CSV table of C-alpha atoms and ligand atoms in Angstrom, one decimal:
chain,number,residue,atom,x,y,z
A,1,UNK,CA,61.9,91.1,120.4
A,2,UNK,CA,61.7,92.6,117.0
A,3,UNK,CA,62.3,96.3,116.7
A,4,UNK,CA,60.6,98.5,114.1
A,5,UNK,CA,63.3,100.9,113.0
A,6,UNK,CA,61.1,102.2,110.2
A,7,UNK,CA,59.1,104.1,112.7
A,8,UNK,CA,59.8,107.8,112.6
A,9,UNK,CA,59.9,109.1,116.2
A,10,UNK,CA,59.6,112.7,117.1
A,11,UNK,CA,62.7,113.8,119.0
A,12,UNK,CA,61.8,117.4,119.0
A,13,UNK,CA,61.3,119.2,122.3
A,14,UNK,CA,63.7,116.8,124.1
A,15,UNK,CA,66.6,119.3,124.0
A,16,UNK,CA,68.4,117.0,121.6
A,17,UNK,CA,71.3,118.5,119.7
A,18,UNK,CA,70.4,116.9,116.4
A,19,UNK,CA,66.8,118.1,116.0
A,20,UNK,CA,66.2,120.9,118.5
A,21,UNK,CA,69.2,123.0,117.9
A,22,UNK,CA,69.0,122.9,114.1
A,23,UNK,CA,68.3,126.7,114.0
A,24,UNK,CA,71.3,127.7,116.0
A,25,UNK,CA,73.6,125.2,114.4
A,26,UNK,CA,72.6,125.7,110.7
A,27,UNK,CA,70.8,129.0,110.8
A,28,UNK,CA,67.8,127.3,109.1
A,29,UNK,CA,64.9,125.6,110.8
A,30,UNK,CA,63.2,123.5,108.1
A,31,UNK,CA,66.1,121.1,107.3
A,32,UNK,CA,66.5,117.4,107.7
A,33,UNK,CA,69.4,116.9,110.2
A,34,UNK,CA,71.7,114.0,109.3
A,35,UNK,CA,74.8,115.3,111.0
A,36,UNK,CA,75.8,114.7,114.6
A,37,UNK,CA,76.6,111.1,115.5
A,38,UNK,CA,73.6,109.7,117.2
A,39,UNK,CA,70.8,107.5,115.9
A,40,UNK,CA,67.2,108.3,115.4
A,41,UNK,CA,66.3,105.0,116.9
A,42,UNK,CA,65.0,104.3,120.4
A,43,UNK,CA,67.5,102.3,122.6
A,44,UNK,CA,67.2,98.6,123.4
A,45,UNK,CA,64.4,97.7,125.8
A,46,UNK,CA,66.8,96.2,128.2
A,47,UNK,CA,68.6,99.6,128.6
A,48,UNK,CA,65.3,101.4,129.2
A,49,UNK,CA,64.3,98.8,131.8
A,50,UNK,CA,67.6,99.0,133.7
A,51,UNK,CA,67.3,102.8,133.8
A,52,UNK,CA,63.7,102.7,134.9
A,53,UNK,CA,64.6,100.3,137.7
A,54,UNK,CA,67.5,102.5,138.8
A,55,UNK,CA,65.2,105.6,138.8
A,56,UNK,CA,62.8,103.8,141.0
A,57,UNK,CA,65.4,103.7,143.8
A,58,UNK,CA,65.2,107.4,144.6
A,59,UNK,CA,68.8,108.0,145.7
A,60,UNK,CA,71.0,109.6,143.2
A,61,UNK,CA,74.0,110.4,145.3
A,62,UNK,CA,77.8,110.1,144.5
A,63,UNK,CA,78.3,106.9,142.6
A,64,UNK,CA,81.4,104.9,141.5
A,65,UNK,CA,81.6,102.1,139.0
A,66,UNK,CA,81.2,98.9,141.0
A,67,UNK,CA,82.6,95.4,140.3
A,68,UNK,CA,79.6,94.5,138.1
A,69,UNK,CA,80.1,97.5,135.8
A,70,UNK,CA,83.9,97.0,135.5
A,71,UNK,CA,83.2,93.3,134.9
A,72,UNK,CA,80.8,94.1,132.1
A,73,UNK,CA,83.6,96.0,130.3
A,74,UNK,CA,86.1,93.2,130.9
A,75,UNK,CA,83.7,90.7,129.6
A,76,UNK,CA,82.8,92.8,126.6
A,77,UNK,CA,86.4,93.1,125.5
A,78,UNK,CA,86.8,89.3,125.9
A,79,UNK,CA,83.6,88.4,124.1
A,80,UNK,CA,83.9,90.8,121.2
A,81,UNK,CA,87.6,91.1,120.6
A,82,UNK,CA,89.1,88.1,122.5
A,83,UNK,CA,91.1,90.7,124.5
A,84,UNK,CA,91.9,89.8,128.1
A,85,UNK,CA,92.0,92.9,130.2
A,86,UNK,CA,92.5,93.4,134.0
A,87,UNK,CA,89.8,95.2,135.9
A,88,UNK,CA,92.2,97.8,137.2
A,89,UNK,CA,93.1,98.9,133.6
A,90,UNK,CA,89.6,100.4,133.2
A,91,UNK,CA,89.2,104.1,133.9
A,92,UNK,CA,85.8,105.8,133.4
A,93,UNK,CA,85.3,109.2,131.9
A,94,UNK,CA,82.1,111.1,130.9
A,95,UNK,CA,82.9,110.6,127.2
A,96,UNK,CA,85.7,109.9,124.8
A,97,UNK,CA,86.4,113.5,123.9
A,98,UNK,CA,87.2,114.5,127.5
A,99,UNK,CA,89.4,111.4,127.6
A,100,UNK,CA,91.3,112.6,124.6
A,101,UNK,CA,92.0,115.9,126.2
A,102,UNK,CA,93.1,114.2,129.4
A,103,UNK,CA,95.3,111.7,127.5
A,104,UNK,CA,97.1,114.4,125.6
A,105,UNK,CA,97.7,116.6,128.7
A,106,UNK,CA,99.0,113.5,130.5
A,107,UNK,CA,101.4,112.6,127.7
A,108,UNK,CA,102.7,115.9,126.5
A,109,UNK,CA,104.1,119.3,127.5
A,110,UNK,CA,103.1,122.6,125.7
A,111,UNK,CA,105.1,122.9,122.6
A,112,UNK,CA,105.1,119.1,121.9
A,113,UNK,CA,103.5,117.7,118.7
A,114,UNK,CA,100.6,115.3,118.2
A,115,UNK,CA,100.1,113.3,115.0
A,116,UNK,CA,96.6,113.1,113.4
A,117,UNK,CA,95.4,111.5,110.2
A,118,UNK,CA,93.2,114.0,108.3
A,119,UNK,CA,90.4,114.1,107.3
A,120,UNK,CA,89.5,113.2,110.9
A,121,UNK,CA,86.9,113.7,113.6
A,122,UNK,CA,87.2,117.4,114.1
A,123,UNK,CA,87.2,117.5,118.0
A,124,UNK,CA,90.6,115.9,117.8
A,125,UNK,CA,92.0,119.4,116.7
A,126,UNK,CA,91.1,121.3,119.9
A,127,UNK,CA,92.1,118.3,122.0
A,128,UNK,CA,95.7,118.9,120.7
A,129,UNK,CA,95.8,122.7,120.5
A,130,UNK,CA,94.1,123.4,123.8
A,131,UNK,CA,96.9,121.5,125.5
A,132,UNK,CA,99.4,123.9,123.9
A,133,UNK,CA,100.5,121.3,121.4
A,134,UNK,CA,100.8,121.4,117.7
A,135,UNK,CA,99.2,119.2,115.1
A,136,UNK,CA,101.3,117.2,112.7
A,137,UNK,CA,99.2,115.8,109.9
A,138,UNK,CA,99.8,112.5,108.3
A,139,UNK,CA,97.0,112.9,105.8
A,140,UNK,CA,95.2,109.8,104.5
A,141,UNK,CA,95.4,109.0,100.9
A,142,UNK,CA,92.3,108.2,98.7
A,143,UNK,CA,93.3,105.5,96.3
A,144,UNK,CA,90.6,104.0,94.0
A,145,UNK,CA,87.8,105.0,96.3
A,146,UNK,CA,89.4,103.7,99.5
A,147,UNK,CA,91.4,105.6,102.1
A,148,UNK,CA,94.8,104.3,103.0
A,149,UNK,CA,97.5,105.3,105.5
A,150,UNK,CA,100.4,107.1,103.9
A,151,UNK,CA,103.2,105.1,105.6
A,152,UNK,CA,106.0,106.9,103.7
A,153,UNK,CA,104.8,110.2,104.9
A,154,UNK,CA,104.4,108.8,108.4
A,155,UNK,CA,108.0,107.6,108.4
A,156,UNK,CA,109.1,111.0,107.2
A,157,UNK,CA,107.1,112.8,109.9
A,158,UNK,CA,108.5,110.6,112.6
A,159,UNK,CA,112.1,111.1,111.4
A,160,UNK,CA,112.9,113.9,113.8
A,161,UNK,CA,111.8,111.5,116.6
A,162,UNK,CA,114.4,109.0,115.5
A,163,UNK,CA,117.1,111.3,116.7
A,164,UNK,CA,118.2,112.0,113.1
A,165,UNK,CA,116.2,115.2,112.6
A,166,UNK,CA,117.0,118.7,113.8
A,167,UNK,CA,114.1,118.8,116.3
A,168,UNK,CA,114.2,115.5,118.0
A,169,UNK,CA,111.4,113.8,120.0
A,170,UNK,CA,108.7,116.4,119.6
A,171,UNK,CA,105.9,114.1,118.5
A,172,UNK,CA,104.7,112.5,121.7
A,173,UNK,CA,101.5,110.8,120.7
A,174,UNK,CA,99.1,110.0,117.8
A,175,UNK,CA,95.4,109.9,118.0
A,176,UNK,CA,94.6,106.9,115.9
A,177,UNK,CA,91.0,106.7,114.9
A,178,UNK,CA,89.8,103.1,114.4
A,179,UNK,CA,87.3,102.6,112.9
A,180,UNK,CA,88.0,105.9,111.2
A,181,UNK,CA,85.5,108.8,111.4
A,182,UNK,CA,84.7,110.1,108.7
A,183,UNK,CA,86.3,107.8,106.1
A,184,UNK,CA,84.8,104.6,107.5
A,185,UNK,CA,88.0,102.5,107.4
A,186,UNK,CA,88.3,99.6,109.8
A,187,UNK,CA,92.0,99.3,109.9
A,188,UNK,CA,93.3,95.8,109.5
A,189,UNK,CA,95.9,93.9,111.6
A,190,UNK,CA,98.6,94.5,109.2
A,191,UNK,CA,98.0,98.3,109.0
A,192,UNK,CA,97.7,98.6,112.7
A,193,UNK,CA,100.9,96.6,113.3
A,194,UNK,CA,102.8,98.7,110.8
A,195,UNK,CA,101.6,102.0,112.2
A,196,UNK,CA,102.0,100.9,115.8
A,197,UNK,CA,105.6,99.7,115.3
A,198,UNK,CA,106.6,102.9,113.7
A,199,UNK,CA,105.0,104.9,116.5
A,200,UNK,CA,106.3,102.9,119.4
A,201,UNK,CA,109.8,102.6,117.9
A,202,UNK,CA,109.9,106.3,117.8
A,203,UNK,CA,108.9,106.8,121.4
A,204,UNK,CA,105.2,107.5,120.9
A,205,UNK,CA,102.3,106.3,123.1
A,206,UNK,CA,99.3,105.7,120.9
A,207,UNK,CA,95.8,107.0,121.8
A,208,UNK,CA,93.4,104.8,120.0
A,209,UNK,CA,89.9,106.1,119.7
A,210,UNK,CA,87.8,102.9,119.1
A,211,UNK,CA,84.4,104.4,119.9
A,212,UNK,CA,83.0,103.0,116.6
A,213,UNK,CA,84.4,99.5,117.1
A,214,UNK,CA,81.1,97.6,117.1
A,215,UNK,CA,79.5,99.3,114.1
A,216,UNK,CA,80.9,97.1,111.3
A,217,UNK,CA,79.7,96.2,107.9
A,218,UNK,CA,79.9,92.8,106.2
A,219,UNK,CA,82.7,90.7,107.6
A,220,UNK,CA,85.0,93.5,108.7
A,221,UNK,CA,86.5,92.7,112.1
A,222,UNK,CA,87.7,95.3,114.6
A,223,UNK,CA,91.2,94.8,116.1
A,224,UNK,CA,91.9,96.8,119.3
A,225,UNK,CA,95.3,98.4,118.9
A,226,UNK,CA,96.4,96.9,122.2
A,227,UNK,CA,95.8,93.3,121.1
A,228,UNK,CA,98.6,93.3,118.6
A,229,UNK,CA,101.3,92.6,121.2
A,230,UNK,CA,102.3,93.2,124.8
A,231,UNK,CA,104.4,96.0,123.6
A,232,UNK,CA,101.4,97.6,121.9
A,233,UNK,CA,99.4,97.0,125.1
A,234,UNK,CA,102.0,98.8,127.2
A,235,UNK,CA,102.2,101.8,124.9
A,236,UNK,CA,98.6,102.7,124.4
A,237,UNK,CA,95.4,104.3,125.7
A,238,UNK,CA,92.3,102.6,124.2
A,239,UNK,CA,89.1,104.7,124.2
A,240,UNK,CA,86.0,102.5,124.3
A,241,UNK,CA,82.4,103.5,124.9
A,242,UNK,CA,78.9,102.0,124.4
A,243,UNK,CA,77.6,105.4,123.3
A,244,UNK,CA,77.8,105.0,119.5
A,245,UNK,CA,77.0,101.3,119.5
A,246,UNK,CA,74.0,101.6,121.7
A,247,UNK,CA,73.0,105.2,121.1
A,248,UNK,CA,73.7,106.5,124.5
A,249,UNK,CA,75.6,109.7,123.8
A,250,UNK,CA,73.4,111.8,126.2
A,251,UNK,CA,74.4,109.6,129.1
A,252,UNK,CA,78.1,110.6,129.0
A,253,UNK,CA,79.9,107.3,129.7
A,254,UNK,CA,83.0,105.8,128.3
A,255,UNK,CA,85.7,103.3,129.5
A,256,UNK,CA,89.3,104.1,128.8
A,257,UNK,CA,91.5,101.1,129.0
A,258,UNK,CA,95.1,101.8,130.0
A,259,UNK,CA,97.2,98.7,130.7
A,260,UNK,CA,100.5,100.5,131.6
A,261,UNK,CA,100.5,101.5,135.2
A,262,UNK,CA,102.5,104.6,134.9
A,263,UNK,CA,100.5,105.9,131.9
A,264,UNK,CA,97.3,105.1,133.7
A,265,UNK,CA,98.4,106.9,136.9
A,266,UNK,CA,99.4,109.9,134.9
A,267,UNK,CA,96.0,109.9,133.1
A,268,UNK,CA,94.1,109.5,136.5
A,269,UNK,CA,96.1,112.3,138.1
A,270,UNK,CA,95.5,114.6,135.1
A,271,UNK,CA,91.7,113.8,135.2
A,272,UNK,CA,91.4,114.1,139.0
A,273,UNK,CA,89.4,117.0,140.3
A,274,UNK,CA,88.8,118.4,136.8
A,275,UNK,CA,86.9,115.8,134.8
A,276,UNK,CA,84.5,113.7,136.9
A,277,UNK,CA,83.6,110.1,136.4
A,278,UNK,CA,80.5,109.2,134.5
A,279,UNK,CA,77.0,109.7,136.1
A,280,UNK,CA,75.2,106.9,137.6
A,281,UNK,CA,72.6,106.5,134.8
A,282,UNK,CA,75.4,106.3,132.3
A,283,UNK,CA,77.0,103.5,134.2
A,284,UNK,CA,73.6,101.7,134.6
A,285,UNK,CA,73.1,102.0,130.8
A,286,UNK,CA,76.6,100.8,130.0
A,287,UNK,CA,76.2,97.6,132.0
A,288,UNK,CA,72.7,96.9,130.6
A,289,UNK,CA,73.9,97.5,127.0
A,290,UNK,CA,77.0,95.4,127.3
A,291,UNK,CA,75.2,92.5,129.0
A,292,UNK,CA,71.9,92.5,127.3
A,293,UNK,CA,72.0,94.8,124.2
A,294,UNK,CA,73.2,92.4,121.5
A,295,UNK,CA,69.8,91.4,120.1
A,296,UNK,CA,69.0,95.1,119.5
A,297,UNK,CA,72.5,95.7,118.1
A,298,UNK,CA,72.2,92.9,115.6
A,299,UNK,CA,68.9,94.3,114.3
A,300,UNK,CA,70.1,97.9,114.2
A,301,UNK,CA,73.2,96.9,112.2
A,302,UNK,CA,71.0,95.0,109.8
A,303,UNK,CA,68.8,98.1,109.3
A,304,UNK,CA,71.8,100.4,109.0
A,305,UNK,CA,73.3,98.1,106.4
A,306,UNK,CA,70.1,98.3,104.4
A,307,UNK,CA,70.3,102.1,104.6
A,308,UNK,CA,73.8,102.0,103.3
A,309,UNK,CA,72.7,99.8,100.4
A,310,UNK,CA,69.9,102.2,99.8
A,311,UNK,CA,72.2,105.2,99.9
A,312,UNK,CA,74.6,103.6,97.4
A,313,UNK,CA,71.9,102.6,95.0
A,314,UNK,CA,70.1,106.0,95.2
A,315,UNK,CA,73.3,108.0,94.6
A,316,UNK,CA,74.4,105.7,91.8
A,317,UNK,CA,71.0,105.9,90.0
A,318,UNK,CA,69.9,109.4,90.7
A,319,UNK,CA,72.7,111.5,92.0
A,320,UNK,CA,75.7,110.0,90.2
A,321,UNK,CA,77.9,113.0,90.7
A,322,UNK,CA,77.9,112.3,94.4
A,323,UNK,CA,80.1,109.2,95.2
A,324,UNK,CA,79.7,107.2,98.4
A,325,UNK,CA,83.1,106.3,99.9
A,326,UNK,CA,82.0,102.8,100.8
A,327,UNK,CA,82.6,102.3,104.6
A,328,UNK,CA,83.8,99.2,106.4
A,329,UNK,CA,82.4,100.6,109.6
A,330,UNK,CA,80.6,103.5,111.3
A,331,UNK,CA,77.2,104.9,110.3
A,332,UNK,CA,78.7,108.2,109.3
A,333,UNK,CA,79.2,108.1,105.5
A,334,UNK,CA,81.7,110.2,103.6
A,335,UNK,CA,80.4,111.5,100.4
A,336,UNK,CA,82.6,112.7,97.6
A,337,UNK,CA,80.9,115.7,96.1
A,338,UNK,CA,83.8,117.1,94.0
A,339,UNK,CA,82.1,116.3,90.7
A,340,UNK,CA,79.4,118.8,91.5
A,341,UNK,CA,82.0,121.5,90.8
A,342,UNK,CA,81.1,123.6,93.8
A,343,UNK,CA,83.6,125.2,96.2
A,344,UNK,CA,83.1,124.5,99.9
A,345,UNK,CA,81.0,127.6,100.5
A,346,UNK,CA,78.8,126.9,97.5
A,347,UNK,CA,78.4,123.3,98.5
A,348,UNK,CA,77.4,124.3,102.1
A,349,UNK,CA,75.0,126.8,100.8
A,350,UNK,CA,73.5,124.4,98.2
A,351,UNK,CA,72.9,121.7,100.8
A,352,UNK,CA,71.4,124.0,103.4
A,353,UNK,CA,69.5,126.6,101.4
A,354,UNK,CA,68.6,124.7,98.2
A,355,UNK,CA,68.3,121.1,99.4
A,356,UNK,CA,67.4,121.8,103.0
A,357,UNK,CA,69.5,119.1,104.5
A,358,UNK,CA,71.9,119.4,107.4
A,359,UNK,CA,75.1,117.4,106.9
A,360,UNK,CA,78.6,117.9,108.2
A,361,UNK,CA,80.9,120.0,105.9
A,362,UNK,CA,83.9,117.9,104.9
A,363,UNK,CA,86.4,120.8,105.3
A,364,UNK,CA,85.9,120.8,109.1
A,365,UNK,CA,87.6,117.4,109.2
A,366,UNK,CA,90.7,119.1,107.8
A,367,UNK,CA,91.7,120.5,104.4
A,368,UNK,CA,91.6,117.0,102.9
A,369,UNK,CA,87.8,117.1,103.4
A,370,UNK,CA,87.3,119.9,101.0
A,371,UNK,CA,84.6,118.9,98.5
A,372,UNK,CA,83.3,116.1,100.7
A,373,UNK,CA,80.4,116.0,103.2
A,374,UNK,CA,79.5,113.5,106.0
A,375,UNK,CA,76.0,112.0,106.3
A,376,UNK,CA,74.6,110.1,109.2
A,377,UNK,CA,72.5,107.2,108.0
A,378,UNK,CA,71.3,105.9,111.4
A,379,UNK,CA,67.7,107.0,110.8
A,380,UNK,CA,64.5,105.6,109.5
A,381,UNK,CA,64.9,105.0,105.8
A,382,UNK,CA,62.0,107.3,105.0
A,383,UNK,CA,64.0,110.2,106.5
A,384,UNK,CA,67.1,109.2,104.5
A,385,UNK,CA,65.0,108.9,101.3
A,386,UNK,CA,63.5,112.3,101.8
A,387,UNK,CA,66.9,113.9,102.3
A,388,UNK,CA,68.3,112.3,99.2
A,389,UNK,CA,65.2,113.4,97.2
A,390,UNK,CA,65.7,116.9,98.4
A,391,UNK,CA,69.4,116.8,97.2
A,392,UNK,CA,68.4,115.3,93.9
A,393,UNK,CA,65.6,117.8,93.3
A,394,UNK,CA,67.8,120.7,94.3
A,395,UNK,CA,70.5,119.5,91.9
A,396,UNK,CA,68.0,119.3,89.1
A,397,UNK,CA,67.1,123.0,89.8
A,398,UNK,CA,70.8,124.1,89.8
B,1,LIG,C1,85.8,109.1,116.6
B,1,LIG,C2,84.9,109.7,117.7
B,1,LIG,N1,85.4,109.9,118.9
B,1,LIG,C3,84.6,110.4,119.9
B,1,LIG,C4,83.3,110.8,119.7
B,1,LIG,C5,82.5,111.4,120.7
B,1,LIG,O1,82.7,110.8,122.0
B,1,LIG,P1,82.0,111.2,123.3
B,1,LIG,O2,80.6,111.7,122.9
B,1,LIG,O3,82.0,110.0,124.1
B,1,LIG,O4,82.8,112.3,123.9
B,1,LIG,C6,82.8,110.6,118.4
B,1,LIG,C7,81.4,111.0,118.1
B,1,LIG,O5,81.0,111.0,117.0
B,1,LIG,C8,83.6,110.0,117.4
B,1,LIG,O6,83.2,109.8,116.2
């Protein structure tokens, strides 16, 4: 079937975070919200159908992921990434963020350190600090409009772990974000291998957040961290979910793939009794999405790619002081606003009060995000165009 993603749907009065909570999040009501990471597109028909069928069976008691659901995850990893996983490696959680908290608690003790690569998805910060750990930042470098891993800095940060430093073995894990939110990099095999070897050689288990793994532009290919080698597989926790790919964030479902038995058992023991499994509708949607969602996904990616081209053209032609950091993946686009000459508070105020658009402030992703903002382009193009016009007009009034 052909989907019409141009259609503007009213999401108001559905208790949705993106549109209904504008006032409490931004302190303004009449703004265009292009912030939190969900799409303003209805889901695939096959997902709706599966949910309707499940609702028709009016028993919503305790539910556990059955063989069919686990098999859908196993098959997805094989089909999309040529990754052979065993069914028992899959652990379900009601989201990737809860999984990150569990993973860190299961791998660390209070006082340990966790390495992040800023600017980065800001819920990583409390996942570290609420576990009593400290953040070590291996900041990304922006080189000629493209973000790169600073391997020299990484090596230096890991030096104490090598036994040579004064404070050995304090960094226990890294949250690796691939594809990276917000800078849009899809890390390639060589980069992943280099980072993974450094991490594993220094005793780290890598938590790889791969939630954006199926939102890829052009011929970029996603490489799951664990597919590099058996050693990588045995030293990693891979966080997968259909929620970004198929727009299911409200259904709270993700599959965490942990090949190493001991690491998996620690994760499950840490989760047990505190964080439940996903709810039955999330599981139903996951299976339908993974088995039948590809036609929708292909079309939505085509549409988002057009939106990206539109954003690039519009900013180049009409708002040239705002530079798009061209992403390889994710529908969250990182905009370099430094040429506007505004400090972070002025930029925030300008976008909200003058332009009336709700974006994510760059500085919340870490100090490297100062002067940047993140825009979500998974919306009908008319909405994106209106938001960009508002920014252009407000700039002309500045
Ligand atoms: C990198 C990354 N991880 C995790 C999440 C959220 O995961 P969940 O809603 O499954 O907790 C997001 C949402 O934007 C994200 O970008």
